[in-house]
Amino acid sequence: MEKNHLSAHSLKAVQSIVSAIDRRLIDGYPLVVSLDGGSGAGKSTLAAEVALQLDAAVIHCDDFFDAAVPDNDWDTYSLEQKCRRCIDWERMYNEALLPLLEGREAQYRPYYSVSSVNGSASHLVTIEPSKVIILDGIYSSLLELSDVNHLTVLVDVPSELRRHRHNTREGNDDLDWHLRWDPAEDYYFTVLRPSGTFDLIVINH
């Protein structure tokens, strides 16, 4: 399999995650892995590579961003409220995780495909069941999810590099986003889920 697009750190991170998953697999029951880290940490890239190696199912938590909350309302929330409410975890569980845990195909409509005109989505995301389920996204290791998470992984990247990657991905400086969400991310990784509370930390410089 061609892996030249991944850095040495990324390849090492992938192998560390794969090894940790292999050690925890139990026959007949899916293993849920949260792949957590700040915006721009490269979580989705690692998730995709791990999925290729293990034939894992990947749930992109950003698909369940709570778009029902207007930006002006987000700006009135406390940092902790932003962390806990950013993703609609109930919808993620009911529409994606629960079917996969039960060995069924999952289908859902990602928030960003919803039309502002009629509220309908342009397409469905379909995920096939697997013995490994990856929750790809920041806040995926919230303690409220501890009952379903079997392995919590932190993708560690310096904030300056993460910000550069985020802005490159978005194609602009994304200042409004950073003002709204950077403090919440900092709060999450210092108060709610410090690095020492994760099962595994991988470097993805």
C-alpha atoms as one frame of an Amber mdcrd trajectory, in Angstrom:
protein
   0.000   0.000   0.000   1.345   3.414  -0.953   2.123   5.544   2.117   4.544
   8.109   0.759   1.972  10.851   1.369   2.361  10.342   5.125   5.207  11.774
   7.168   7.409   9.584   9.335   5.575  10.880  12.431   2.221  10.053  10.846
   3.315   6.535   9.914   4.549   5.948  13.453   1.292   7.328  14.851  -0.752
   5.004  12.630   1.218   1.957  13.703   0.888   2.914  17.382  -2.882   3.220
  17.010  -3.181  -0.039  15.060  -1.096  -1.892  17.664  -3.176  -0.488  20.531
  -6.382  -1.537  18.768  -5.064  -5.038  18.050  -4.285  -5.514  21.743  -7.851
  -4.616  22.732  -9.917  -6.416  20.109 -12.485  -8.858  21.466 -14.081 -11.424
  19.180 -17.695 -10.733  18.381 -17.885  -7.189  19.712 -16.920  -3.917  17.993
 -14.147  -1.846  19.529 -14.861   1.900  19.665 -11.845   4.203  19.375 -11.993
   7.973  19.844  -9.404   9.797  17.745  -9.242  13.190  19.419  -7.149  16.314
  18.977  -7.379  19.984  18.128  -8.475  21.334  14.769  -5.757  20.738  12.199
  -4.115  17.891  14.110  -4.550  15.525  11.165  -7.079  13.249  12.849  -8.995
  12.428   9.682  -5.809  11.548   7.791  -4.765   9.138  10.534  -8.296   7.740
  10.811  -8.371   7.033   7.086  -5.033   5.211   7.206  -5.994   3.176  10.263
  -9.282   2.316   8.562  -7.414   1.062   5.494  -5.248  -1.220   7.600  -8.033
  -2.589   9.799 -11.067  -2.217   7.539 -12.491   0.016  10.260 -15.680   2.068
  10.174 -15.088   5.807  10.613 -17.659   8.221  12.031 -16.673  11.832  11.348
 -18.027  13.640  14.383 -18.010  16.977  12.536 -20.890  15.560  10.490 -22.984
  15.983  13.635 -22.044  19.581  14.430 -25.041  21.203  16.109 -25.869  23.597
  13.284 -29.185  24.427  14.953 -27.262  26.830  17.206 -26.571  30.189  15.471
 -23.084  31.685  15.742 -24.390  34.513  17.906 -25.749  31.993  20.390 -22.493
  30.031  20.461 -20.759  33.260  21.456 -22.943  33.525  24.583 -22.068  30.012
  25.801 -19.376  29.232  28.352 -16.264  27.382  27.198 -17.530  24.193  28.811
 -20.918  24.522  27.144 -19.237  24.909  23.757 -17.184  21.751  24.324 -20.144
  19.663  25.409 -22.694  20.988  22.911 -20.582  21.468  19.785 -21.484  17.993
  18.523 -25.001  16.569  18.708 -23.871  13.413  20.485 -27.372  11.985  20.825
 -27.891  12.101  17.058 -24.411  10.713  16.435 -25.113   7.798  18.773 -28.594
   6.995  17.499 -27.948   7.420  13.780 -24.360   6.216  13.419 -22.812   4.497
  16.423 -25.730   2.388  17.670 -26.450   0.705  14.316 -22.757  -0.135  13.919
 -22.573  -1.535  17.450 -25.504  -3.748  16.558 -23.767  -4.933  13.387 -26.049
  -2.945  11.090 -25.341  -0.458   8.314 -25.535   3.163   9.484 -26.997   5.980
   7.399 -27.268   9.646   8.283 -27.380  13.098   6.735 -24.300  15.230   7.527
 -25.115  18.702   8.783 -23.208  20.561   6.079 -25.290  19.071   3.270 -28.572
  20.417   4.603 -30.160  22.948   2.243 -30.903  26.334   3.780 -33.984  26.496
   1.554 -35.957  23.370   2.425 -33.974  21.757   5.224 -33.384  18.521   3.297
 -29.973  16.940   2.816 -28.474  16.368  -0.604 -27.018  12.960   0.233 -26.772
  10.233   2.834 -23.557   9.014   4.418 -23.490   5.222   4.606 -21.111   3.307
   6.893 -20.772  -0.463   6.851 -20.367  -2.339  10.162 -16.895  -3.344  11.288
 -15.096  -4.849  14.264 -13.435  -1.438  14.768 -15.344   1.860  14.928 -13.376
   5.118  14.941 -14.906   8.332  16.271 -12.922  10.951  14.360 -13.154  14.393
  15.917 -12.384  16.788  18.712 -14.483  16.257  21.860 -14.922  12.569  20.943
 -13.313  11.618  24.273 -15.728  13.521  26.497 -16.337  11.626  29.726 -20.026
  11.407  28.808 -18.938   8.971  26.088 -16.823   6.796  28.373 -19.465   4.058
  28.384 -18.997   3.513  24.640 -15.303   4.409  24.226 -12.880   1.522  24.605
  -9.716   3.358  23.568  -9.087   7.120  23.715  -6.323   8.498  21.491  -4.952
  12.044  21.523  -3.275  13.299  18.340  -0.690  15.749  19.667   0.437  18.600
  17.392   1.806  22.054  18.353  -0.914  24.703  18.237   0.947  26.848  15.680
   1.173  23.944  13.233  -2.436  22.945  13.827  -3.593  26.491  13.126  -1.545
  26.630   9.918  -3.031  23.319   8.758  -6.546  24.454   9.640  -6.176  27.726
   7.727  -4.649  25.950   4.722  -7.563  23.534   4.682 -10.103  26.348   4.885
  -8.262  28.547   2.387  -8.240  31.622   4.656  -7.276  32.824   8.136 -10.727
  31.883   9.481 -10.414  34.525  12.211 -14.034  34.373  13.370 -13.785  30.609
  13.790 -10.539  30.863  15.768 -11.969  33.538  18.065 -15.014  31.384  18.752
 -13.450  27.929  19.058  -9.735  28.170  19.941 -10.483  29.056  23.611 -12.955
  26.171  23.820 -10.379  23.724  22.449  -7.784  24.995  24.930 -10.283  24.557
  27.765 -11.129  21.033  26.645  -7.516  19.859  26.596  -6.551  21.564  29.880
  -9.677  21.098  32.032 -12.008  18.435  30.618  -9.533  16.063  28.963  -5.889
  16.839  29.817  -3.357  14.793  27.888  -2.711  12.496  30.846  -6.282  11.203
  30.776  -5.957   9.590  27.333  -5.105   5.918  26.839  -2.659   6.730  24.033
  -0.909   9.871  22.781   0.542   9.962  19.278   2.633  12.671  17.609   1.598
  13.868  14.144   3.985  16.732  13.275
